[in-house]
PDB file of C-alpha atoms in Angstrom:
ATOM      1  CA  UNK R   1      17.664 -52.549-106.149  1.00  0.00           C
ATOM      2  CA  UNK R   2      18.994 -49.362-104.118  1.00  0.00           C
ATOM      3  CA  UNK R   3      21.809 -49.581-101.785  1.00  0.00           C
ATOM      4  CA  UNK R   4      22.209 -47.044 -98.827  1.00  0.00           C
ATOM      5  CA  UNK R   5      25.046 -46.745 -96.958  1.00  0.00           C
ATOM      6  CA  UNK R   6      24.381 -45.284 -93.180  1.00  0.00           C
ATOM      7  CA  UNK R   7      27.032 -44.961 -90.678  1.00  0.00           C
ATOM      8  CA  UNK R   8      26.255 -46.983 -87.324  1.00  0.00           C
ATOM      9  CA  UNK R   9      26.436 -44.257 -84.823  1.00  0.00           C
ATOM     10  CA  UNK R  10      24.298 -41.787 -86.861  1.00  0.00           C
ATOM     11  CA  UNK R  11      21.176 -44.306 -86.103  1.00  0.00           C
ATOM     12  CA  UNK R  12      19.255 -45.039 -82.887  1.00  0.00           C
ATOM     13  CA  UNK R  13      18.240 -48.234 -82.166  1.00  0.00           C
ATOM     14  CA  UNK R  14      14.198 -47.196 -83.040  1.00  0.00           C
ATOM     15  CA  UNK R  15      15.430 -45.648 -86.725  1.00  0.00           C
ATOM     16  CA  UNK R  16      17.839 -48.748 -87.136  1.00  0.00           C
ATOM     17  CA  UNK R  17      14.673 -51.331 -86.586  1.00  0.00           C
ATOM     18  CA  UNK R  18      12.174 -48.958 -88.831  1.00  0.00           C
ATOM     19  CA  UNK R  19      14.812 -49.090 -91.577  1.00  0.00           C
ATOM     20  CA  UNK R  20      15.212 -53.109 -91.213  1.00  0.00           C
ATOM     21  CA  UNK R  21      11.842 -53.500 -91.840  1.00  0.00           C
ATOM     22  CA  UNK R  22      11.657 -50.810 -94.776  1.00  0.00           C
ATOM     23  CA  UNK R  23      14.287 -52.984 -96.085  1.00  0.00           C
ATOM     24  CA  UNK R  24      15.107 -55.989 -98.324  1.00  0.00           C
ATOM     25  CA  UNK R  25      18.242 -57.288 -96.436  1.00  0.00           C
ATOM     26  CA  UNK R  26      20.966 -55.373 -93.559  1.00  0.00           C
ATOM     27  CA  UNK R  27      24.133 -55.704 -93.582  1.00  0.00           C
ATOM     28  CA  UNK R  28      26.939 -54.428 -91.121  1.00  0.00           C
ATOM     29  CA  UNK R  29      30.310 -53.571 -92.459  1.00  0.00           C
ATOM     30  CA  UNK R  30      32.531 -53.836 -88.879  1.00  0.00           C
ATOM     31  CA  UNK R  31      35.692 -52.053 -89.396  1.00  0.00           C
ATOM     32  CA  UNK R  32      38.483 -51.059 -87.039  1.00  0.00           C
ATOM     33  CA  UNK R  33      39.384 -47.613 -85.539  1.00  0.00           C
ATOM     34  CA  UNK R  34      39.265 -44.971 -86.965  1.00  0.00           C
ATOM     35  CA  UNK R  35      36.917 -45.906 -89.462  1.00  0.00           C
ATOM     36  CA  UNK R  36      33.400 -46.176 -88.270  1.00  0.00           C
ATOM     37  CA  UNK R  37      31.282 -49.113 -88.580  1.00  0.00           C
ATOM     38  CA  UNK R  38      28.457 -49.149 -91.822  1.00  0.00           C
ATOM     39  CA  UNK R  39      24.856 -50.281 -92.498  1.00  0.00           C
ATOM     40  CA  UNK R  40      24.167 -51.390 -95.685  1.00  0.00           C
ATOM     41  CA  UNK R  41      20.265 -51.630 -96.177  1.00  0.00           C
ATOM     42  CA  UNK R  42      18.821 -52.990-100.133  1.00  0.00           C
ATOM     43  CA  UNK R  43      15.770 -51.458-100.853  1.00  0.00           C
ATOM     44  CA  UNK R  44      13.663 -52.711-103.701  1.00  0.00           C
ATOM     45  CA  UNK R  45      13.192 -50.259-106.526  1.00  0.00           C
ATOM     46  CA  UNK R  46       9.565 -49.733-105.323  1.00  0.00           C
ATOM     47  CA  UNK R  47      10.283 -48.979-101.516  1.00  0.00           C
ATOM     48  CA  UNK R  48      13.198 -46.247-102.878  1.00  0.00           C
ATOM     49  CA  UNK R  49      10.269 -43.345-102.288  1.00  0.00           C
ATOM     50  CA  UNK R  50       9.344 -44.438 -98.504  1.00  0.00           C
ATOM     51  CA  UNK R  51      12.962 -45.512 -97.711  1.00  0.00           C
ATOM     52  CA  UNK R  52      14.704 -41.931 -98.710  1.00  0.00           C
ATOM     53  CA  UNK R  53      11.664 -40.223 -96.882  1.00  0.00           C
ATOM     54  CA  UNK R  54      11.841 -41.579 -94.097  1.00  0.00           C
ATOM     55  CA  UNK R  55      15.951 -40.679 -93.961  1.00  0.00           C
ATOM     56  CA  UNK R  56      15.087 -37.269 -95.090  1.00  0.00           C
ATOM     57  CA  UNK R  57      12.228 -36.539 -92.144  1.00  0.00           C
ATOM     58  CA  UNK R  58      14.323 -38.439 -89.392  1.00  0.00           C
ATOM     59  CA  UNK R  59      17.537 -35.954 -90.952  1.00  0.00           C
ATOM     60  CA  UNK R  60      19.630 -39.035 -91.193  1.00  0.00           C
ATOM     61  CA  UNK R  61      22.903 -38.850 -93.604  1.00  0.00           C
ATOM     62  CA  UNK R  62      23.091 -41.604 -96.036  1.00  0.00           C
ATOM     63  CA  UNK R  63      24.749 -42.118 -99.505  1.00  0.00           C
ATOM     64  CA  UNK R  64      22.651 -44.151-101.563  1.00  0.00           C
ATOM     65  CA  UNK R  65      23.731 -46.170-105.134  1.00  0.00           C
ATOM     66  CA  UNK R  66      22.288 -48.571-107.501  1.00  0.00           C
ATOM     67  CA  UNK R  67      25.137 -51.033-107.280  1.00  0.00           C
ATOM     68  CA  UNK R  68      26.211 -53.109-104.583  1.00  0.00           C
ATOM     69  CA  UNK R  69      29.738 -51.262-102.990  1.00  0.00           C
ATOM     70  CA  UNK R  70      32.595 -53.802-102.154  1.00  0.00           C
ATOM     71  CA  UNK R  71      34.036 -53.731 -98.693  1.00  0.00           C
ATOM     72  CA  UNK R  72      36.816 -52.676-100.077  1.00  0.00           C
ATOM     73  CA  UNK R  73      34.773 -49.718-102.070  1.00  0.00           C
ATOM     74  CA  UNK R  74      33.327 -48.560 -98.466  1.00  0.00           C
ATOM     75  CA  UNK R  75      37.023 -48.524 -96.711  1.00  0.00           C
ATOM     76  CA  UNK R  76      38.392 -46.307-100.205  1.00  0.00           C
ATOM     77  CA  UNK R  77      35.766 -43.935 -99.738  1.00  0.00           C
ATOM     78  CA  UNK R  78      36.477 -43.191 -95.955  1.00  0.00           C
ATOM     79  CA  UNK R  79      39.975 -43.147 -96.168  1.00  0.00           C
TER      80      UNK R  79
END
């Protein structure tokens, strides 16, 4: 399983809905200003390929990882 990390406002609503269905499971990480709020989409090993090409082609800014981040792992990393 892959795990990317997307920030909220880098997505439209059309790129948000083709990654849901590209993906396993969403999740939204809601934080408080000034940290912005997260998707979390888990991709199955053998949707990484599509997944990461469709980010690249749409030039959407992701971090991606092959463990699950904490909450607490997101909010260290933007701090």
């Amino acid at each position: 399983m892959w795990y990317f990390i997307i920030q909220q406002d880098d997505l439209s609503t059309v790129q948000y809905r083709t990654l849901q269905k590209k993906a396993a499971l969403t999740e939204v990480e809601t934080f408080y200003d000034p940290y912005p709020n997260l998707y979390l989409f888990d991709v199955e090993r053998d949707g990484y390929a599509d997944f990461v090409d469709y980010l690249d082609l749409e030039g959407i800014r992701y971090e991606a990882t092959a463990t699950k981040p904490s909450r607490e792992q997101l909010l260290d990393q933007m701090r």
